Coordinates of C-alpha atoms and ligand atoms in Angstrom, one line a residue:
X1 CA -6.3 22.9 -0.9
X2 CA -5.7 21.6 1.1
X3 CA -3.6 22.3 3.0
X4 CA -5.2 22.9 1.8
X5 CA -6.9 24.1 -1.2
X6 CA -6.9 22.4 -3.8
X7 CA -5.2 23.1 -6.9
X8 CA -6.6 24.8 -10.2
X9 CA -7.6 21.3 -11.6
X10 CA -6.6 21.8 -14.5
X11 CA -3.1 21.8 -13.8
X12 CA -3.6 19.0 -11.7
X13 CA -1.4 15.8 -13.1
X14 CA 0.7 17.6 -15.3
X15 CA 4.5 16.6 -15.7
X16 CA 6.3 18.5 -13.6
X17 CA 9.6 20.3 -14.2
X18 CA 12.6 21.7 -12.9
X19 CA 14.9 24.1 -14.3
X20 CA 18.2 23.0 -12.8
X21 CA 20.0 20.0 -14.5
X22 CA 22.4 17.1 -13.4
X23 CA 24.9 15.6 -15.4
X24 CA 24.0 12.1 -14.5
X25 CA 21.5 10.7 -17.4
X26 CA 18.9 9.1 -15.4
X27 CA 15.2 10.6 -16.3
X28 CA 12.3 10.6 -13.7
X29 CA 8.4 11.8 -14.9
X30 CA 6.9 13.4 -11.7
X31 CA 2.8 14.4 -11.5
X32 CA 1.5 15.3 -8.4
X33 CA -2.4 15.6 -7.8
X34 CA -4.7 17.2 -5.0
X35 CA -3.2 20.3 -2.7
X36 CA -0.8 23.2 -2.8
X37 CA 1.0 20.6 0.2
X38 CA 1.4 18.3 -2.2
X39 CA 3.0 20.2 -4.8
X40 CA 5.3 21.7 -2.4
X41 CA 5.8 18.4 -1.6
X42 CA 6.9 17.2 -5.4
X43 CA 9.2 20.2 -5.2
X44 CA 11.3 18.3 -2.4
X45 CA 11.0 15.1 -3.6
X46 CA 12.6 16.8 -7.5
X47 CA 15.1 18.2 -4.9
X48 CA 15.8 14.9 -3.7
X49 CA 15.9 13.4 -7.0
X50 CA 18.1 15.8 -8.2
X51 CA 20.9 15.2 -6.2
X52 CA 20.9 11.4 -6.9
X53 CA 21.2 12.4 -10.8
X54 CA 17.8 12.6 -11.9
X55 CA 16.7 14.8 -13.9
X56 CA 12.5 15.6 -14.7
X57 CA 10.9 15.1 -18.1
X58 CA 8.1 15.4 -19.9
X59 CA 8.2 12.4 -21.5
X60 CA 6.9 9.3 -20.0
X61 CA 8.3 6.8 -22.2
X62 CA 11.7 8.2 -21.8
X63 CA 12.0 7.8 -18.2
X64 CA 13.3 5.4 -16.0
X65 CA 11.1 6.5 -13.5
X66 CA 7.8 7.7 -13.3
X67 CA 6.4 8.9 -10.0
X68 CA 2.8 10.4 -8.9
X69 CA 2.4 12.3 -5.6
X70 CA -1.3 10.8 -4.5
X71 CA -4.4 12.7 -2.8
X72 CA -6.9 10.5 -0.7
X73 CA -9.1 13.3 0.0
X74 CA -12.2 12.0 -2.0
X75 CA -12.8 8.7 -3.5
X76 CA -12.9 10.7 -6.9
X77 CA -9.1 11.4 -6.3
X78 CA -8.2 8.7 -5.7
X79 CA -9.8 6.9 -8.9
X80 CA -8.1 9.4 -10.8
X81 CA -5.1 8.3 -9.5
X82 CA -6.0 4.3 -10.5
X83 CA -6.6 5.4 -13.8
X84 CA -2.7 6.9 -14.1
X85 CA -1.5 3.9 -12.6
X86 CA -3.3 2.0 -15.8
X87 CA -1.8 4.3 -18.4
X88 CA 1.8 3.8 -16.8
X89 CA 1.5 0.0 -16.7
X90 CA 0.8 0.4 -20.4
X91 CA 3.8 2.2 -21.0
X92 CA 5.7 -0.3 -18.9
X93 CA 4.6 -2.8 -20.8
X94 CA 6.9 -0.9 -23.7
X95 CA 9.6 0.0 -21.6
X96 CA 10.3 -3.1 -19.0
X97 CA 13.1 -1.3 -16.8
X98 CA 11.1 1.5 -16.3
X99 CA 10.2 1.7 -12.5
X100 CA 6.9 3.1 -10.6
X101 CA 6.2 4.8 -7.3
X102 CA 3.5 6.2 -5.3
X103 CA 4.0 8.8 -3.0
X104 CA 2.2 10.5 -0.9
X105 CA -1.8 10.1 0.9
X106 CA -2.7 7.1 -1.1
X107 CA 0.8 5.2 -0.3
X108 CA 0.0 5.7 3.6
X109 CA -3.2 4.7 3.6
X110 CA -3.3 2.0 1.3
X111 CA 0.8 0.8 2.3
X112 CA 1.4 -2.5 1.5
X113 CA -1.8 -3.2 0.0
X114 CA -0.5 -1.0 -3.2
X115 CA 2.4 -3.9 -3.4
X116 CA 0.4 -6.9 -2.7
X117 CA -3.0 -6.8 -4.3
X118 CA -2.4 -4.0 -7.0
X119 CA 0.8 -5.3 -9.0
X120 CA 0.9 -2.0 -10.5
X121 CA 4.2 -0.3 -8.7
X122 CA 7.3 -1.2 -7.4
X123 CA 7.6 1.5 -4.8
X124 CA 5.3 3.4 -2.0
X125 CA 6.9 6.2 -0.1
X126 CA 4.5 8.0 2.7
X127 CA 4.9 12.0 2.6
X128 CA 7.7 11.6 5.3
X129 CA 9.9 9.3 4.4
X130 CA 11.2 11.2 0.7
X131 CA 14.3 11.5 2.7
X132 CA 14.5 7.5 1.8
X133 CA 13.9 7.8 -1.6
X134 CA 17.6 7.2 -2.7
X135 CA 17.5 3.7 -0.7
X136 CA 14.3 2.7 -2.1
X137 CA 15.1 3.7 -5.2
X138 CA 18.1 1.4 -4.5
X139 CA 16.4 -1.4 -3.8
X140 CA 14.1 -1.4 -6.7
X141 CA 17.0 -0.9 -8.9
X142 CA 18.3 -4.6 -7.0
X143 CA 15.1 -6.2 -7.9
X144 CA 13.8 -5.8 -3.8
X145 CA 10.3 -4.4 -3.2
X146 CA 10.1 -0.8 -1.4
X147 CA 8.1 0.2 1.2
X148 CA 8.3 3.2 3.6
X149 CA 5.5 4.8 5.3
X150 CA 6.9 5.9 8.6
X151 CA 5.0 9.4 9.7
X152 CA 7.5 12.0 11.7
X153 CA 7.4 13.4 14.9
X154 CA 9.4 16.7 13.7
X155 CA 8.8 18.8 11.3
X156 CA 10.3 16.0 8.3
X157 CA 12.2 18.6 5.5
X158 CA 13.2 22.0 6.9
X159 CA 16.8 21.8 5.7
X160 CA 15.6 20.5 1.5
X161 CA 15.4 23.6 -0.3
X162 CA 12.5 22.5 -2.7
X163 CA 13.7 23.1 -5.9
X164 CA 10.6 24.8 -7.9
X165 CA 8.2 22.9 -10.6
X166 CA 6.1 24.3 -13.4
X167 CA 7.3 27.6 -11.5
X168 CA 5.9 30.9 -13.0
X169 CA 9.6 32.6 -11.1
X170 CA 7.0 34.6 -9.1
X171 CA 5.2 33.1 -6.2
X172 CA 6.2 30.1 -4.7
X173 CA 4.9 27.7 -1.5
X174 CA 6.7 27.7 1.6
X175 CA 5.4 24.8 4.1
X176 CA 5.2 25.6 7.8
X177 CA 3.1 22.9 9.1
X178 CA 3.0 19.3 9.1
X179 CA 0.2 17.3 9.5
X180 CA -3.0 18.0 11.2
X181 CA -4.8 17.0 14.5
X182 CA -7.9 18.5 14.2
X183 CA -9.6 14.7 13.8
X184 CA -13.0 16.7 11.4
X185 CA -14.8 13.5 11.1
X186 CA -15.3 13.0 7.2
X187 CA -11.0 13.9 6.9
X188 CA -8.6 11.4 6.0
X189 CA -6.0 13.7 6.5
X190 CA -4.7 13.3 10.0
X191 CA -4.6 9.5 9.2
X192 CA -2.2 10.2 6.4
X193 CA -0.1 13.1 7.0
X194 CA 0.4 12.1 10.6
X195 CA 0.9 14.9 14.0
X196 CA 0.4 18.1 13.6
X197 CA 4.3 20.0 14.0
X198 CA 5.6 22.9 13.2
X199 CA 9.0 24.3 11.5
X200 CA 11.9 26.4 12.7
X201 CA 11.0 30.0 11.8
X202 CA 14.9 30.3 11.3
X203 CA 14.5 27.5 8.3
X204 CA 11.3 29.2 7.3
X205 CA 13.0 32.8 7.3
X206 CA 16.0 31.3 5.8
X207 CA 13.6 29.5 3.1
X208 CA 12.0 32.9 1.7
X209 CA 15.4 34.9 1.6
X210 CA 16.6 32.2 -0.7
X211 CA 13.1 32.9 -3.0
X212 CA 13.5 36.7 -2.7
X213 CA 17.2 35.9 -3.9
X214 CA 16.0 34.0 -7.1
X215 CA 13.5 37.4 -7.5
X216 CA 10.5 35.7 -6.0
X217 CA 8.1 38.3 -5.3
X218 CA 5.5 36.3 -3.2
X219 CA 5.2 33.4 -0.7
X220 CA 1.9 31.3 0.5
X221 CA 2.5 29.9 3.9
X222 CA 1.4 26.5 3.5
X223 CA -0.3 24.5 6.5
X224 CA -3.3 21.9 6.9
X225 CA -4.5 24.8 9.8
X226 CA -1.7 27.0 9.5
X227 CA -3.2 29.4 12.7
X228 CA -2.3 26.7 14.8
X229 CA 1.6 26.8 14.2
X230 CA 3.2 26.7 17.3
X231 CA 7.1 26.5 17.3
X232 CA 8.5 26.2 21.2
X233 CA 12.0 24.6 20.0
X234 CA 10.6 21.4 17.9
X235 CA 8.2 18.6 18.8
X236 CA 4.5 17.8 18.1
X237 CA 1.7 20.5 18.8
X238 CA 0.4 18.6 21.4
X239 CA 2.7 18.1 23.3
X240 CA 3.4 21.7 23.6
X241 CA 1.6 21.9 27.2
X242 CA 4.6 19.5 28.5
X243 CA 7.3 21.7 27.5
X244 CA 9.3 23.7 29.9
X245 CA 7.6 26.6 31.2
X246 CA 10.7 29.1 29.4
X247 CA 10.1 27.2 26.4
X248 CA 6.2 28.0 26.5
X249 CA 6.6 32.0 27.5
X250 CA 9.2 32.3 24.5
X251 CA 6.7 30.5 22.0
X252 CA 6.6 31.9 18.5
X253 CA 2.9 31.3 17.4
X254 CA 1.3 32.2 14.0
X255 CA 0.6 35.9 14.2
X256 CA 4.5 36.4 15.4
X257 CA 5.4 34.4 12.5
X258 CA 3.4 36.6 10.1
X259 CA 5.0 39.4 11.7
X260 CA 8.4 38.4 11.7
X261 CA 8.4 37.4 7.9
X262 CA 6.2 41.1 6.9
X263 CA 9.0 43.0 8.6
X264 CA 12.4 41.2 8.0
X265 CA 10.7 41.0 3.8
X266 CA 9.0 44.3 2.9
X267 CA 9.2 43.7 -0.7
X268 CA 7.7 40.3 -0.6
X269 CA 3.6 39.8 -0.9
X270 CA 2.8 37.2 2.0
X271 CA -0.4 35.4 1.9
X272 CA -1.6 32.2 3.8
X273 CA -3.3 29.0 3.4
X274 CA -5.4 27.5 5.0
X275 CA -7.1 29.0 8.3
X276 CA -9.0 26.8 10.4
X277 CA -11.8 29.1 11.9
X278 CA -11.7 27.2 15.5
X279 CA -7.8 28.4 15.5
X280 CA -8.0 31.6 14.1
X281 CA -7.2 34.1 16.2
X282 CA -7.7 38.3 16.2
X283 CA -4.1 39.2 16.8
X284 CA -3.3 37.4 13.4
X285 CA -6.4 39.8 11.7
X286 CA -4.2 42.7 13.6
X287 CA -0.9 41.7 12.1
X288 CA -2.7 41.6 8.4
X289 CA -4.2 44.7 9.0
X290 CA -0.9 46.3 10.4
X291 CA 1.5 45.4 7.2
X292 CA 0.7 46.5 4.0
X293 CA 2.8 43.5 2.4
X294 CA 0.7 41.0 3.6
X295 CA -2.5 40.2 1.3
X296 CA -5.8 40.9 2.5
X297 CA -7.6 37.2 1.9
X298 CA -8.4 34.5 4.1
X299 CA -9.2 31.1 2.9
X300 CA -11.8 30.1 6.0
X301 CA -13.6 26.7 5.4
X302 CA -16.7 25.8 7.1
X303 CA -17.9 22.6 5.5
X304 CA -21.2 23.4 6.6
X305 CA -23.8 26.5 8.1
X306 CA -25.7 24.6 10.6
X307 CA -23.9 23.8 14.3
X308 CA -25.4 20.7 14.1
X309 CA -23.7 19.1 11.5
X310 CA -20.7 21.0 12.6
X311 CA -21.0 19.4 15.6
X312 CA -21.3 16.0 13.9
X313 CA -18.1 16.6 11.9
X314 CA -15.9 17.5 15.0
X315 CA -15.2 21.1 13.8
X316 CA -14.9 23.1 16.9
X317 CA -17.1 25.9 16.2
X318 CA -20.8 27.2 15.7
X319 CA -22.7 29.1 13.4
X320 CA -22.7 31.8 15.4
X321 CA -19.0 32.1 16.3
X322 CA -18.0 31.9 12.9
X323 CA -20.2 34.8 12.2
X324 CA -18.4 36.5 15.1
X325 CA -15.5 36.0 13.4
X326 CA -16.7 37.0 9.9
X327 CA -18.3 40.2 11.6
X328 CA -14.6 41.0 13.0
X329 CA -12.1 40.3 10.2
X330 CA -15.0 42.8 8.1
X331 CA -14.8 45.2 10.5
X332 CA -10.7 45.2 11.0
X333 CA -10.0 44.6 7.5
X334 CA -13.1 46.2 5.4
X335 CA -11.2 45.0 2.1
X336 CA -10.4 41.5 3.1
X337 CA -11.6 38.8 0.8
X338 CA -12.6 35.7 2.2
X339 CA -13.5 32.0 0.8
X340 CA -14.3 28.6 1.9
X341 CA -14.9 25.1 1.7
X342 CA -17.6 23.7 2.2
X343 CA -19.1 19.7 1.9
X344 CA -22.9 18.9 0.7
X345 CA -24.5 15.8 2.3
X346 CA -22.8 14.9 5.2
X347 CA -23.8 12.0 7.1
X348 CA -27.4 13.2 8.2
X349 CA -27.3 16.3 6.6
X350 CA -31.6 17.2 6.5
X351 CA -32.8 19.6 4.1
X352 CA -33.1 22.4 7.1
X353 CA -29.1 22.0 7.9
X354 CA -28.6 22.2 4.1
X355 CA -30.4 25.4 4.0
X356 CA -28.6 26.6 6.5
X357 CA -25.9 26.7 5.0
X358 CA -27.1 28.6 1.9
X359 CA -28.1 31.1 4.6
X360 CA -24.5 31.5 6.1
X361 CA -23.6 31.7 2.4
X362 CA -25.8 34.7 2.1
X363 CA -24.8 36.0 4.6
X364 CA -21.1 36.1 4.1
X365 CA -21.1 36.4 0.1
X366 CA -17.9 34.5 -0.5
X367 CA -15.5 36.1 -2.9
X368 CA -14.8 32.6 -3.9
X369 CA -15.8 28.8 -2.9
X370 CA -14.7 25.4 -3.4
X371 CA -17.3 23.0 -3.3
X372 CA -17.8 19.1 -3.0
X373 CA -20.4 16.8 -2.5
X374 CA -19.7 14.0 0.5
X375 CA -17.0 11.5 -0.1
X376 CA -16.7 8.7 2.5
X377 CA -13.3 7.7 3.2
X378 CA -12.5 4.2 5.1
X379 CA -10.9 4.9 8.3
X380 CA -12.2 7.9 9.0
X381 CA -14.5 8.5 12.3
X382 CA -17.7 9.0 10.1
X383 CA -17.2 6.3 8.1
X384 CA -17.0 4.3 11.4
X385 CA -19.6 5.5 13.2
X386 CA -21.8 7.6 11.1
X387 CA -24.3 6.4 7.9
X388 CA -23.3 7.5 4.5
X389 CA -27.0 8.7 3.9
X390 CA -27.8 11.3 1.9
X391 CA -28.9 9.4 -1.7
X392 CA -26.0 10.5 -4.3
X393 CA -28.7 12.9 -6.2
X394 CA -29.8 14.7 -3.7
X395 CA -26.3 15.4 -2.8
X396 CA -25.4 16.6 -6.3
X397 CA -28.7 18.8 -6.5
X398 CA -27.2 20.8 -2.8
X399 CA -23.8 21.1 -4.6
X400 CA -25.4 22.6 -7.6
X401 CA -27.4 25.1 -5.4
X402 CA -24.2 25.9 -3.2
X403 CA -22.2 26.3 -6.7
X404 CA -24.7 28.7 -8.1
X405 CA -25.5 30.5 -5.5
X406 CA -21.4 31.1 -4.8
X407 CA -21.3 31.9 -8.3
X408 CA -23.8 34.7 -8.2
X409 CA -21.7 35.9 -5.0
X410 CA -18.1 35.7 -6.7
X411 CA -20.0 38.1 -9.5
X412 CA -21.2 40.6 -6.8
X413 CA -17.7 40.6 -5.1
X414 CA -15.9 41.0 -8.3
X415 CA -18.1 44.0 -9.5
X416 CA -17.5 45.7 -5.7
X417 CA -14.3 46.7 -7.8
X418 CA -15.6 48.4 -10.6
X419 CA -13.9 51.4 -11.1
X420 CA -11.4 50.9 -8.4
X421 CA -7.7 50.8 -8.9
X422 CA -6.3 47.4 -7.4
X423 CA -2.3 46.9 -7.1
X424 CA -1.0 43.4 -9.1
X425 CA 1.6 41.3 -9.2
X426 CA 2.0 40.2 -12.6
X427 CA 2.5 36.2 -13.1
X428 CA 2.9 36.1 -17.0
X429 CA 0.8 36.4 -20.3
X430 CA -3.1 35.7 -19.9
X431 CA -4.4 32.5 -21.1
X432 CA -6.1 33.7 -23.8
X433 CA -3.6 36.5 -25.5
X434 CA 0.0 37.2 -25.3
X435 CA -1.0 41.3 -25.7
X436 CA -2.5 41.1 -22.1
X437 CA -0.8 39.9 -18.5
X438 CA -2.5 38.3 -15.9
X439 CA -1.4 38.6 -12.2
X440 CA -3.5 38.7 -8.6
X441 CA -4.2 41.6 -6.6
X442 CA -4.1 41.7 -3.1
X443 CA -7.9 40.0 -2.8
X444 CA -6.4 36.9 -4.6
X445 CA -8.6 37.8 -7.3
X446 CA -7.2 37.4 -11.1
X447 CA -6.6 40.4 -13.2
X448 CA -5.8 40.6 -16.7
X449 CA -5.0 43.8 -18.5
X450 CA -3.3 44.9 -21.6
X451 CA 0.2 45.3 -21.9
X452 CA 2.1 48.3 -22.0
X453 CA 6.2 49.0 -22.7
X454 CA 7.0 49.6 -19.3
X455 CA 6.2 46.2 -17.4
X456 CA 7.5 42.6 -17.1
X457 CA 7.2 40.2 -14.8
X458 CA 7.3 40.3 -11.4
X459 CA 6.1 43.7 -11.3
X460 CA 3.9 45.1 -9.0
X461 CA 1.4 47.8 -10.9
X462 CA -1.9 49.6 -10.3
X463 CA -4.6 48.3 -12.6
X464 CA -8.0 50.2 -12.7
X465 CA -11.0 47.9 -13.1
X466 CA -13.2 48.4 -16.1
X467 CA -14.8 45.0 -16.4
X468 CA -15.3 41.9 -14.8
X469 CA -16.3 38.0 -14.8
X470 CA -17.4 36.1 -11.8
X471 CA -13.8 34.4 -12.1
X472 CA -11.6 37.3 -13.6
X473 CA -11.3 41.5 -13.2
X474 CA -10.7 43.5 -16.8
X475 CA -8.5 46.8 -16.7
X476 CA -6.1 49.0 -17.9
X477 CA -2.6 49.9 -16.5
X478 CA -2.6 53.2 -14.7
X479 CA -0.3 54.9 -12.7
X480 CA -1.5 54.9 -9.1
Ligands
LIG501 N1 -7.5 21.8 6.7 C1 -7.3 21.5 5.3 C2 -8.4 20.7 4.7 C3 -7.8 19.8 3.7 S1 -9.0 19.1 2.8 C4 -7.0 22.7 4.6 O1 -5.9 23.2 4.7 O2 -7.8 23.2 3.8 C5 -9.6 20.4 1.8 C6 -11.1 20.3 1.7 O3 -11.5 19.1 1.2 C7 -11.7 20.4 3.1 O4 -11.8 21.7 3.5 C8 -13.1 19.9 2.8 O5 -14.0 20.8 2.3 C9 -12.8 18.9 1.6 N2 -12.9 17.5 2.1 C10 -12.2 16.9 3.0 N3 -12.6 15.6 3.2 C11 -13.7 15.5 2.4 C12 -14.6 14.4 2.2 N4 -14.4 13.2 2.8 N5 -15.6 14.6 1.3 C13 -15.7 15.7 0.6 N6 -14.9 16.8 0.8 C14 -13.9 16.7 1.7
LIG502 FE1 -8.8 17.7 7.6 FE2 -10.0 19.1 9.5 FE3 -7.4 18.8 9.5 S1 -10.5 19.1 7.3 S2 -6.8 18.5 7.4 S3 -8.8 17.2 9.8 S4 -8.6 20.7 9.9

């Protein structure tokens, strides 16, 4: 989601909430939409909050602020998003001193415009400047519009412990990258989220002992293209060529960071998200193969299986060298799961280039996909210089085929574990029954199981798979 990957959409939207309590009465409603960043994201912002007295609730007509962390990624999003706004106005209506901010991809993109044309909040914060929030917040209280959408040149929050939302106590997001540079045509991304720069492994390090302190048993590495981090003593990623030629040779870059955090956390489950394949390199598959605490799945999106629209959408790959890298994670990690992302009906997209991509998809049988048809976003290079022209149907019927056909692939990867024993880390009670956990194993894939009287929470145990859905692995508890 995102970074990223985005988020189990059900959960998307939901009030979020914090454990920890301030004695100051003031109440603040929080929802956050679109990607694992921004969730992280809500985490700081609670942090933040906290510290100025406020505390999270679940109820919206209680609070004396409501806020929503904004995605821009598709128009759909975004409309979502609109529709919120609507629902809070009503409840405004109601509760007249109640305030309302936007934060995040929709308050950069759309800045002042939210203010000026929409009348529907009284505050728009861009994902760097939550560090304002307590001023802004000030000024709204004083009657004074507030604005900030300044992007960062550093690395904007290393020093905020985030403090965790709608936290299951196990597994928790740890952001190493900011931004993103990679310019992929149809992405609105680098336009809100600003340079790409990377954080002090010291904060990082420093961020996960904390976690494994509160018994947090695994951490996700959060990055728009996290294979790409790049820390030489602070600044942007591009401007890494100009530093000093010390600074360059002493460069920590992503596989030393997964290194570094395997060894100085053995008891922690590391995984990773999201690898752009254009930056992923082999010594980071070598440092996944060489520690056994770091989980053997690779979120890889390709957006697409023919070079040519590739080409057209600025990733900086082919076909072919995305097989090659496929062909080598299989053959130095044999049990690694891998998914992707991929777009139907980009600008130009013929019926031979979408085939093609049901062809890579054969190829590769994706333990898992997330799929979406084209969404044009102003300000983007293809909405600038490319035609939005693949009719809306015949976009939806190639997202159906690519969804089915991922389907059918998610069942063939789950049943690869049939009989097999898998190692979990329970997350809590299964949705459907409170006599069976649910946790992930090392493949990212869900497992439920019944429960026995030895087990709780936070538990790492072997599960041996009896069953499965194309979404879920069935098993019982067993002892190795
Ligand atoms: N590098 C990021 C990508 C963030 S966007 C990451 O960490 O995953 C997540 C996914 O949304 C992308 O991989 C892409 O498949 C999809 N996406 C982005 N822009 C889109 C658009 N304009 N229309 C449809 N899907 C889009
Ligand atoms: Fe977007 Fe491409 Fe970056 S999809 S987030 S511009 S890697």
């Amino acid at each position: 989601m995102g970074s990223n990957q985005i988020i189990d959409e059900k959960k998307q939207g939901q009030a979020l909430l914090t454990k920890p309590k301030s004695v100051n009465g003031k109440k603040v409603y929080l929802e956050s939409y679109g990607c694992q960043m921004n969730l992280n994201d809500s985490e700081i912002v609670a942090s933040i909050l906290l510290k100025e007295g406020y505390n999270t609730t679940m109820d919206m007509e209680k609070a004396d602020l409501v806020l929503v962390n904004t995605c821009s990624i598709r128009e759909k999003a975004e409309q979502t998003v609109r529709k919120r706004l609507e629902k809070y106005n009503s409840i405004k209506k109601v509760n007249p001193t109640m305030k309302i901010g936007v934060l995040g991809c929709m308050a950069e993109r759309l800045k002042e415009k939210f203010l000026e044309e929409e009348q529907m909040v009284d505050m728009v914060v861009g994902p760097d400047a939550y560090r304002d929030l307590p001023n802004l917040i000030k000024d709204i209280e004083d009657g004074r519009e507030a604005i900030n959408v300044l992007l960062s040149k550093e690395e904007t929050y290393a020093d905020i412990a985030p403090v965790r939302l709608n936290s299951n106590g196990v597994s928790a997001f740890v952001s190493i990258t900011r931004g993103c540079d990679n310019m992929c045509t149809f992405c609105v991304v680098p336009f809100t989220r600003g340079r790409e720069r990377s954080r002090d492994p010291k904060s990082i390090l420093k961020e996960i002992k904390n976690l494994q302190d509160k018994n947090y048993k695994e951490i996700t590495l959060l990055g728009q293209n996290v294979d790409s981090y790049i820390w030489y003593g602070g600044g942007l990623k591009k401007d890494f060529n100009k530093a000093s030629k010390e600074a360059q040779e002493k460069a920590i870059d992503f596989s030393n960071l997964l290194d570094i955090c395997a060894l100085e956390f053995p008891e922690i489950r590391i995984r990773f998200s999201t690898s752009n394949p254009q930056d992923m390199k082999l010594n980071v598959i070598h440092t996944m193969a060489k520690h056994t605490n770091i989980c053997k799945y690779i979120h890889l999106p390709v957006q697409s299986g023919s070079t040519s629209v590739l080409e057209r959408m600025n990733r900086k790959h082919t076909r072919e060298e995305y097989i090659d890298l496929i062909n080598n994670i299989r053959s130095i990690i044999p049990e690694c799961a891998i998914s992707h992302d991929m777009i139907a009906g980009f600008s130009g997209e013929t019926e031979e280039e979408h085939q093609e991509t049901l062809s890579l998809m054969e190829y590769v049988k994706y333990d898992f996909g997330f799929m979406f048809a084209y969404s044009d976003r102003p300000g983007t290079p293809a909405h600038k210089n490319m035609q939005d022209d693949v009719p809306l149907n015949i976009k939806k019927h190639r997202l159906t085929e690519i969804i089915q056909l991922q389907q059918k692939h998610g069942l063939y990867r789950m049943k690869q574990f049939l009989g097999k024993t898998v190692e979990v880390l329970i997350e809590g009670n299964s949705k459907k029954s409170d006599a069976h956990w649910k946790g992930r194993s090392s493949q990212n894939a869900m497992v439920v199981f019944q429960k026995t009287e030895n087990e709780k929470i936070g538990d790492l145990v072997f599960v041996k798979i009896t069953d499965c859905t194309s979404a879920t692995l069935i098993g019982t508890k067993t002892t190795n």
